[in-house]
Amino acid sequence: MSYRPIIRWNRWLTIAIATVLISLGFHSWRNPQSIASDIPEQILLAQDVSAVWQKGSFPVENFQSYTSPFGYRASPVNGQRQFHNGLDLAAPRGSYIRNWWGGKITDLSDDTACGTSITVQSGAWTHSYCHMEGYVENNPNGRFLLDRDAGIQIALGQDIPAGARIGRIGMTGRTTGPHLHWVLKYNGSYIDPASVLREMFKGQTVSSAS
């Protein structure tokens, strides 16, 4: 079992998120018809919330753009109205994906529209990463996600720290281009990843100012 080492990149995280916040504006992405919720109020009201958000990692290296927001949209495949349960982050194929928050691998899959994917459980949070390079294999030692070209092997049940490289941007599953489809849930309810990134940016800003 192996994964890439953590490289601290808080400064990169701040620059990347700030640039997109200025150029696109998260508020325009909120969808009043969304069936999911924002970050629970009890998290936002916690006294040490700024310090907590600094523990998270931006999930994509070589980030280029946000290509599809969370909420209802016209399907890029058939044009039908559908609920998009995550945030799409474009990056060149083969770019590394990093684990957002430390936790345990609870699901590995490569046989759905999500393509090769990983799900991590971090307390009340569940975060999933779709359309990755590689494939899932079962052997006598367990169930693994393998991306041999990158030297990545992730095991079901493995503990993964925040910021660890857990895979690469691919085009597995149903997709029109290389990107990460990133899904967040809190206690089983979908959360808009843009709202989480906004809070992470605020936490980074507070840290830089102190």
PDB file of C-alpha atoms in Angstrom:
ATOM      1  CA  MET A   1       0.000   0.000   0.000  1.00  0.00           C
ATOM      2  CA  SER A   2       1.455   3.342  -0.981  1.00  0.00           C
ATOM      3  CA  TYR A   3       0.575   6.917  -1.682  1.00  0.00           C
ATOM      4  CA  ARG A   4       2.491  10.021  -2.641  1.00  0.00           C
ATOM      5  CA  PRO A   5       3.918  12.087   0.237  1.00  0.00           C
ATOM      6  CA  ILE A   6       2.229  15.240   1.464  1.00  0.00           C
ATOM      7  CA  ILE A   7       3.663  18.506   0.183  1.00  0.00           C
ATOM      8  CA  ARG A   8       2.419  21.544   2.090  1.00  0.00           C
ATOM      9  CA  TRP A   9       1.111  24.127  -0.370  1.00  0.00           C
ATOM     10  CA  ASN A  10      -1.030  26.536   1.597  1.00  0.00           C
ATOM     11  CA  ARG A  11       0.306  29.522  -0.317  1.00  0.00           C
ATOM     12  CA  TRP A  12      -0.590  27.862  -3.632  1.00  0.00           C
ATOM     13  CA  LEU A  13      -4.036  27.041  -2.248  1.00  0.00           C
ATOM     14  CA  THR A  14      -4.672  30.673  -1.318  1.00  0.00           C
ATOM     15  CA  ILE A  15      -3.565  31.987  -4.697  1.00  0.00           C
ATOM     16  CA  ALA A  16      -5.558  29.409  -6.664  1.00  0.00           C
ATOM     17  CA  ILE A  17      -8.812  29.924  -4.796  1.00  0.00           C
ATOM     18  CA  ALA A  18      -8.455  33.710  -4.624  1.00  0.00           C
ATOM     19  CA  THR A  19      -7.888  33.922  -8.377  1.00  0.00           C
ATOM     20  CA  VAL A  20     -11.043  31.972  -9.150  1.00  0.00           C
ATOM     21  CA  LEU A  21     -13.096  33.835  -6.554  1.00  0.00           C
ATOM     22  CA  ILE A  22     -12.177  37.120  -8.216  1.00  0.00           C
ATOM     23  CA  SER A  23     -12.643  35.953 -11.812  1.00  0.00           C
ATOM     24  CA  LEU A  24     -15.860  33.916 -11.420  1.00  0.00           C
ATOM     25  CA  GLY A  25     -17.459  34.729  -8.081  1.00  0.00           C
ATOM     26  CA  PHE A  26     -18.865  31.884  -6.013  1.00  0.00           C
ATOM     27  CA  HIS A  27     -22.129  33.657  -5.266  1.00  0.00           C
ATOM     28  CA  SER A  28     -23.220  33.390  -8.892  1.00  0.00           C
ATOM     29  CA  TRP A  29     -22.963  29.603  -8.614  1.00  0.00           C
ATOM     30  CA  ARG A  30     -25.594  29.196  -5.936  1.00  0.00           C
ATOM     31  CA  ASN A  31     -28.712  27.519  -7.319  1.00  0.00           C
ATOM     32  CA  PRO A  32     -32.004  28.249  -5.518  1.00  0.00           C
ATOM     33  CA  GLN A  33     -33.471  25.027  -6.934  1.00  0.00           C
ATOM     34  CA  SER A  34     -30.711  22.854  -5.514  1.00  0.00           C
ATOM     35  CA  ILE A  35     -31.925  19.897  -3.454  1.00  0.00           C
ATOM     36  CA  ALA A  36     -28.759  19.963  -1.358  1.00  0.00           C
ATOM     37  CA  SER A  37     -27.551  22.220   1.438  1.00  0.00           C
ATOM     38  CA  ASP A  38     -24.749  24.613   2.320  1.00  0.00           C
ATOM     39  CA  ILE A  39     -22.226  24.034   5.086  1.00  0.00           C
ATOM     40  CA  PRO A  40     -24.091  23.314   8.353  1.00  0.00           C
ATOM     41  CA  GLU A  41     -24.379  26.368  10.608  1.00  0.00           C
ATOM     42  CA  GLN A  42     -22.817  24.628  13.607  1.00  0.00           C
ATOM     43  CA  ILE A  43     -19.568  24.260  11.668  1.00  0.00           C
ATOM     44  CA  LEU A  44     -19.486  27.902  10.576  1.00  0.00           C
ATOM     45  CA  LEU A  45     -20.173  29.101  14.147  1.00  0.00           C
ATOM     46  CA  ALA A  46     -17.396  27.048  15.739  1.00  0.00           C
ATOM     47  CA  GLN A  47     -14.855  29.243  17.552  1.00  0.00           C
ATOM     48  CA  ASP A  48     -11.837  27.684  15.856  1.00  0.00           C
ATOM     49  CA  VAL A  49     -13.430  27.352  12.408  1.00  0.00           C
ATOM     50  CA  SER A  50     -10.668  29.347  10.658  1.00  0.00           C
ATOM     51  CA  ALA A  51      -7.978  27.091  12.105  1.00  0.00           C
ATOM     52  CA  VAL A  52      -9.972  23.990  11.185  1.00  0.00           C
ATOM     53  CA  TRP A  53     -10.372  24.944   7.517  1.00  0.00           C
ATOM     54  CA  GLN A  54      -6.608  25.423   7.198  1.00  0.00           C
ATOM     55  CA  LYS A  55      -6.241  21.640   7.528  1.00  0.00           C
ATOM     56  CA  GLY A  56      -7.907  21.035   4.173  1.00  0.00           C
ATOM     57  CA  SER A  57      -6.130  20.656   0.842  1.00  0.00           C
ATOM     58  CA  PHE A  58      -7.132  21.968  -2.567  1.00  0.00           C
ATOM     59  CA  PRO A  59      -7.873  18.743  -4.498  1.00  0.00           C
ATOM     60  CA  VAL A  60      -6.214  19.337  -7.884  1.00  0.00           C
ATOM     61  CA  GLU A  61      -2.698  20.130  -9.072  1.00  0.00           C
ATOM     62  CA  ASN A  62      -2.241  22.149 -12.288  1.00  0.00           C
ATOM     63  CA  PHE A  63      -5.769  23.510 -11.818  1.00  0.00           C
ATOM     64  CA  GLN A  64      -7.151  25.268 -14.908  1.00  0.00           C
ATOM     65  CA  SER A  65     -10.798  26.149 -14.335  1.00  0.00           C
ATOM     66  CA  TYR A  66     -14.136  25.185 -12.824  1.00  0.00           C
ATOM     67  CA  THR A  67     -16.114  23.707 -15.702  1.00  0.00           C
ATOM     68  CA  SER A  68     -19.438  22.807 -14.093  1.00  0.00           C
ATOM     69  CA  PRO A  69     -20.883  23.985 -10.763  1.00  0.00           C
ATOM     70  CA  PHE A  70     -22.964  22.165  -8.189  1.00  0.00           C
ATOM     71  CA  GLY A  71     -26.745  22.164  -8.738  1.00  0.00           C
ATOM     72  CA  TYR A  72     -29.224  21.660 -11.535  1.00  0.00           C
ATOM     73  CA  ARG A  73     -27.945  21.895 -15.110  1.00  0.00           C
ATOM     74  CA  ALA A  74     -28.496  20.626 -18.643  1.00  0.00           C
ATOM     75  CA  SER A  75     -26.685  17.323 -19.055  1.00  0.00           C
ATOM     76  CA  PRO A  76     -23.644  17.638 -21.371  1.00  0.00           C
ATOM     77  CA  VAL A  77     -24.453  14.132 -22.631  1.00  0.00           C
ATOM     78  CA  ASN A  78     -28.173  14.284 -23.500  1.00  0.00           C
ATOM     79  CA  GLY A  79     -29.251  17.847 -22.720  1.00  0.00           C
ATOM     80  CA  GLN A  80     -31.766  16.708 -20.082  1.00  0.00           C
ATOM     81  CA  ARG A  81     -32.134  18.681 -16.861  1.00  0.00           C
ATOM     82  CA  GLN A  82     -30.286  16.898 -14.073  1.00  0.00           C
ATOM     83  CA  PHE A  83     -28.857  17.468 -10.630  1.00  0.00           C
ATOM     84  CA  HIS A  84     -25.062  17.775 -10.667  1.00  0.00           C
ATOM     85  CA  ASN A  85     -24.001  16.591  -7.216  1.00  0.00           C
ATOM     86  CA  GLY A  86     -20.454  17.941  -7.238  1.00  0.00           C
ATOM     87  CA  LEU A  87     -18.021  20.481  -8.630  1.00  0.00           C
ATOM     88  CA  ASP A  88     -15.967  19.846 -11.789  1.00  0.00           C
ATOM     89  CA  LEU A  89     -12.344  21.007 -11.734  1.00  0.00           C
ATOM     90  CA  ALA A  90     -10.443  20.868 -15.025  1.00  0.00           C
ATOM     91  CA  ALA A  91      -6.734  20.099 -15.209  1.00  0.00           C
ATOM     92  CA  PRO A  92      -4.458  18.452 -17.793  1.00  0.00           C
ATOM     93  CA  ARG A  93      -4.873  14.707 -17.983  1.00  0.00           C
ATOM     94  CA  GLY A  94      -2.409  13.021 -15.653  1.00  0.00           C
ATOM     95  CA  SER A  95      -2.335  15.885 -13.125  1.00  0.00           C
ATOM     96  CA  TYR A  96      -2.319  14.675  -9.540  1.00  0.00           C
ATOM     97  CA  ILE A  97      -5.397  14.667  -7.321  1.00  0.00           C
ATOM     98  CA  ARG A  98      -4.916  15.337  -3.610  1.00  0.00           C
ATOM     99  CA  ASN A  99      -7.011  14.162  -0.707  1.00  0.00           C
ATOM    100  CA  TRP A 100      -9.052  17.085   0.639  1.00  0.00           C
ATOM    101  CA  TRP A 101      -9.213  15.910   4.271  1.00  0.00           C
ATOM    102  CA  GLY A 102      -7.596  13.127   6.270  1.00  0.00           C
ATOM    103  CA  GLY A 103      -9.751  10.016   6.570  1.00  0.00           C
ATOM    104  CA  LYS A 104     -10.328   6.380   5.638  1.00  0.00           C
ATOM    105  CA  ILE A 105     -10.955   4.937   2.165  1.00  0.00           C
ATOM    106  CA  THR A 106     -14.496   3.523   2.274  1.00  0.00           C
ATOM    107  CA  ASP A 107     -15.148   2.794  -1.409  1.00  0.00           C
ATOM    108  CA  LEU A 108     -13.186   2.074  -4.585  1.00  0.00           C
ATOM    109  CA  SER A 109     -15.035   1.698  -7.890  1.00  0.00           C
ATOM    110  CA  ASP A 110     -14.491   1.687 -11.648  1.00  0.00           C
ATOM    111  CA  ASP A 111     -17.801   0.415 -13.030  1.00  0.00           C
ATOM    112  CA  THR A 112     -20.153   3.433 -12.904  1.00  0.00           C
ATOM    113  CA  ALA A 113     -20.581   6.760 -14.736  1.00  0.00           C
ATOM    114  CA  CYS A 114     -18.177   8.135 -12.114  1.00  0.00           C
ATOM    115  CA  GLY A 115     -15.406   6.042 -13.674  1.00  0.00           C
ATOM    116  CA  THR A 116     -12.452   5.082 -11.526  1.00  0.00           C
ATOM    117  CA  SER A 117     -13.248   6.675  -8.195  1.00  0.00           C
ATOM    118  CA  ILE A 118     -12.336   6.903  -4.523  1.00  0.00           C
ATOM    119  CA  THR A 119     -14.531   7.757  -1.548  1.00  0.00           C
ATOM    120  CA  VAL A 120     -13.024   8.931   1.747  1.00  0.00           C
ATOM    121  CA  GLN A 121     -14.799   9.154   5.107  1.00  0.00           C
ATOM    122  CA  SER A 122     -13.615  11.951   7.409  1.00  0.00           C
ATOM    123  CA  GLY A 123     -15.868  11.943  10.456  1.00  0.00           C
ATOM    124  CA  ALA A 124     -19.245  13.334   9.348  1.00  0.00           C
ATOM    125  CA  TRP A 125     -17.798  14.288   5.956  1.00  0.00           C
ATOM    126  CA  THR A 126     -17.701  12.019   2.901  1.00  0.00           C
ATOM    127  CA  HIS A 127     -15.717  13.102  -0.154  1.00  0.00           C
ATOM    128  CA  SER A 128     -15.558  11.335  -3.518  1.00  0.00           C
ATOM    129  CA  TYR A 129     -13.229  11.762  -6.489  1.00  0.00           C
ATOM    130  CA  CYS A 130     -14.361  10.652  -9.968  1.00  0.00           C
ATOM    131  CA  HIS A 131     -12.954  10.080 -13.491  1.00  0.00           C
ATOM    132  CA  MET A 132      -9.481   9.160 -12.246  1.00  0.00           C
ATOM    133  CA  GLU A 133      -6.796   7.282 -14.155  1.00  0.00           C
ATOM    134  CA  GLY A 134      -6.271   3.613 -13.318  1.00  0.00           C
ATOM    135  CA  TYR A 135      -8.574   0.765 -12.353  1.00  0.00           C
ATOM    136  CA  VAL A 136      -9.799  -1.220  -9.356  1.00  0.00           C
ATOM    137  CA  GLU A 137      -8.513  -4.725  -8.675  1.00  0.00           C
ATOM    138  CA  ASN A 138      -9.456  -7.404  -6.160  1.00  0.00           C
ATOM    139  CA  ASN A 139      -6.786  -9.851  -5.033  1.00  0.00           C
ATOM    140  CA  PRO A 140      -6.154 -12.062  -1.981  1.00  0.00           C
ATOM    141  CA  ASN A 141      -4.739  -9.050  -0.118  1.00  0.00           C
ATOM    142  CA  GLY A 142      -7.846  -6.892  -0.559  1.00  0.00           C
ATOM    143  CA  ARG A 143      -9.363  -4.345  -2.935  1.00  0.00           C
ATOM    144  CA  PHE A 144      -7.099  -1.731  -4.518  1.00  0.00           C
ATOM    145  CA  LEU A 145      -7.112   1.229  -6.876  1.00  0.00           C
ATOM    146  CA  LEU A 146      -4.072   0.927  -9.122  1.00  0.00           C
ATOM    147  CA  ASP A 147      -2.502   3.607 -11.306  1.00  0.00           C
ATOM    148  CA  ARG A 148       0.717   1.879 -12.252  1.00  0.00           C
ATOM    149  CA  ASP A 149       2.071   4.679 -14.456  1.00  0.00           C
ATOM    150  CA  ALA A 150       1.986   7.015 -11.451  1.00  0.00           C
ATOM    151  CA  GLY A 151       3.107   4.407  -8.924  1.00  0.00           C
ATOM    152  CA  ILE A 152      -0.133   4.800  -6.975  1.00  0.00           C
ATOM    153  CA  GLN A 153      -1.762   1.965  -5.052  1.00  0.00           C
ATOM    154  CA  ILE A 154      -4.646   2.769  -2.702  1.00  0.00           C
ATOM    155  CA  ALA A 155      -6.303   0.094  -0.558  1.00  0.00           C
ATOM    156  CA  LEU A 156      -9.877  -0.085   0.667  1.00  0.00           C
ATOM    157  CA  GLY A 157      -9.806   0.709   4.392  1.00  0.00           C
ATOM    158  CA  GLN A 158      -6.518   2.599   4.168  1.00  0.00           C
ATOM    159  CA  ASP A 159      -6.032   5.787   6.204  1.00  0.00           C
ATOM    160  CA  ILE A 160      -5.098   8.737   3.984  1.00  0.00           C
ATOM    161  CA  PRO A 161      -3.810  12.091   5.299  1.00  0.00           C
ATOM    162  CA  ALA A 162      -4.944  15.442   3.924  1.00  0.00           C
ATOM    163  CA  GLY A 163      -2.885  16.570   0.944  1.00  0.00           C
ATOM    164  CA  ALA A 164      -1.722  13.081  -0.053  1.00  0.00           C
ATOM    165  CA  ARG A 165      -1.687  12.321  -3.770  1.00  0.00           C
ATOM    166  CA  ILE A 166      -4.425   9.727  -4.255  1.00  0.00           C
ATOM    167  CA  GLY A 167      -4.686   9.554  -8.042  1.00  0.00           C
ATOM    168  CA  ARG A 168      -4.555  11.468 -11.308  1.00  0.00           C
ATOM    169  CA  ILE A 169      -6.972  13.344 -13.546  1.00  0.00           C
ATOM    170  CA  GLY A 170      -8.356  10.973 -16.165  1.00  0.00           C
ATOM    171  CA  MET A 171     -11.306  10.395 -18.493  1.00  0.00           C
ATOM    172  CA  THR A 172     -12.794   7.193 -17.108  1.00  0.00           C
ATOM    173  CA  GLY A 173     -16.550   6.807 -16.848  1.00  0.00           C
ATOM    174  CA  ARG A 174     -18.943   9.238 -18.521  1.00  0.00           C
ATOM    175  CA  THR A 175     -17.071  12.457 -19.228  1.00  0.00           C
ATOM    176  CA  THR A 176     -16.516  14.915 -22.068  1.00  0.00           C
ATOM    177  CA  GLY A 177     -12.993  15.928 -21.050  1.00  0.00           C
ATOM    178  CA  PRO A 178     -10.286  15.479 -18.407  1.00  0.00           C
ATOM    179  CA  HIS A 179     -11.434  16.779 -15.027  1.00  0.00           C
ATOM    180  CA  LEU A 180     -12.101  15.854 -11.416  1.00  0.00           C
ATOM    181  CA  HIS A 181     -15.731  15.503 -10.385  1.00  0.00           C
ATOM    182  CA  TRP A 182     -15.540  16.241  -6.658  1.00  0.00           C
ATOM    183  CA  VAL A 183     -18.469  15.349  -4.400  1.00  0.00           C
ATOM    184  CA  LEU A 184     -18.914  16.338  -0.741  1.00  0.00           C
ATOM    185  CA  LYS A 185     -21.482  15.145   1.790  1.00  0.00           C
ATOM    186  CA  TYR A 186     -22.003  16.039   5.440  1.00  0.00           C
ATOM    187  CA  ASN A 187     -24.012  13.518   7.474  1.00  0.00           C
ATOM    188  CA  GLY A 188     -25.345  12.107   4.219  1.00  0.00           C
ATOM    189  CA  SER A 189     -26.470  15.432   2.701  1.00  0.00           C
ATOM    190  CA  TYR A 190     -24.805  16.882  -0.378  1.00  0.00           C
ATOM    191  CA  ILE A 191     -22.799  20.057   0.213  1.00  0.00           C
ATOM    192  CA  ASP A 192     -21.787  22.530  -2.490  1.00  0.00           C
ATOM    193  CA  PRO A 193     -17.977  22.163  -2.741  1.00  0.00           C
ATOM    194  CA  ALA A 194     -17.742  25.829  -3.787  1.00  0.00           C
ATOM    195  CA  SER A 195     -19.004  26.879  -0.353  1.00  0.00           C
ATOM    196  CA  VAL A 196     -16.317  24.735   1.272  1.00  0.00           C
ATOM    197  CA  LEU A 197     -13.584  26.250  -0.883  1.00  0.00           C
ATOM    198  CA  ARG A 198     -14.887  29.708   0.000  1.00  0.00           C
ATOM    199  CA  GLU A 199     -14.550  28.933   3.721  1.00  0.00           C
ATOM    200  CA  MET A 200     -11.083  27.464   3.168  1.00  0.00           C
ATOM    201  CA  PHE A 201     -10.060  30.666   1.406  1.00  0.00           C
ATOM    202  CA  LYS A 202     -11.388  32.757   4.303  1.00  0.00           C
ATOM    203  CA  GLY A 203      -9.458  30.582   6.745  1.00  0.00           C
ATOM    204  CA  GLN A 204      -6.271  31.018   4.740  1.00  0.00           C
ATOM    205  CA  THR A 205      -6.828  34.778   4.644  1.00  0.00           C
ATOM    206  CA  VAL A 206      -7.234  34.933   8.433  1.00  0.00           C
ATOM    207  CA  SER A 207      -4.083  32.851   8.887  1.00  0.00           C
ATOM    208  CA  SER A 208      -2.050  35.095   6.563  1.00  0.00           C
ATOM    209  CA  ALA A 209      -3.224  38.235   8.352  1.00  0.00           C
ATOM    210  CA  SER A 210      -2.421  36.962  11.854  1.00  0.00           C
TER     211      SER A 210
END
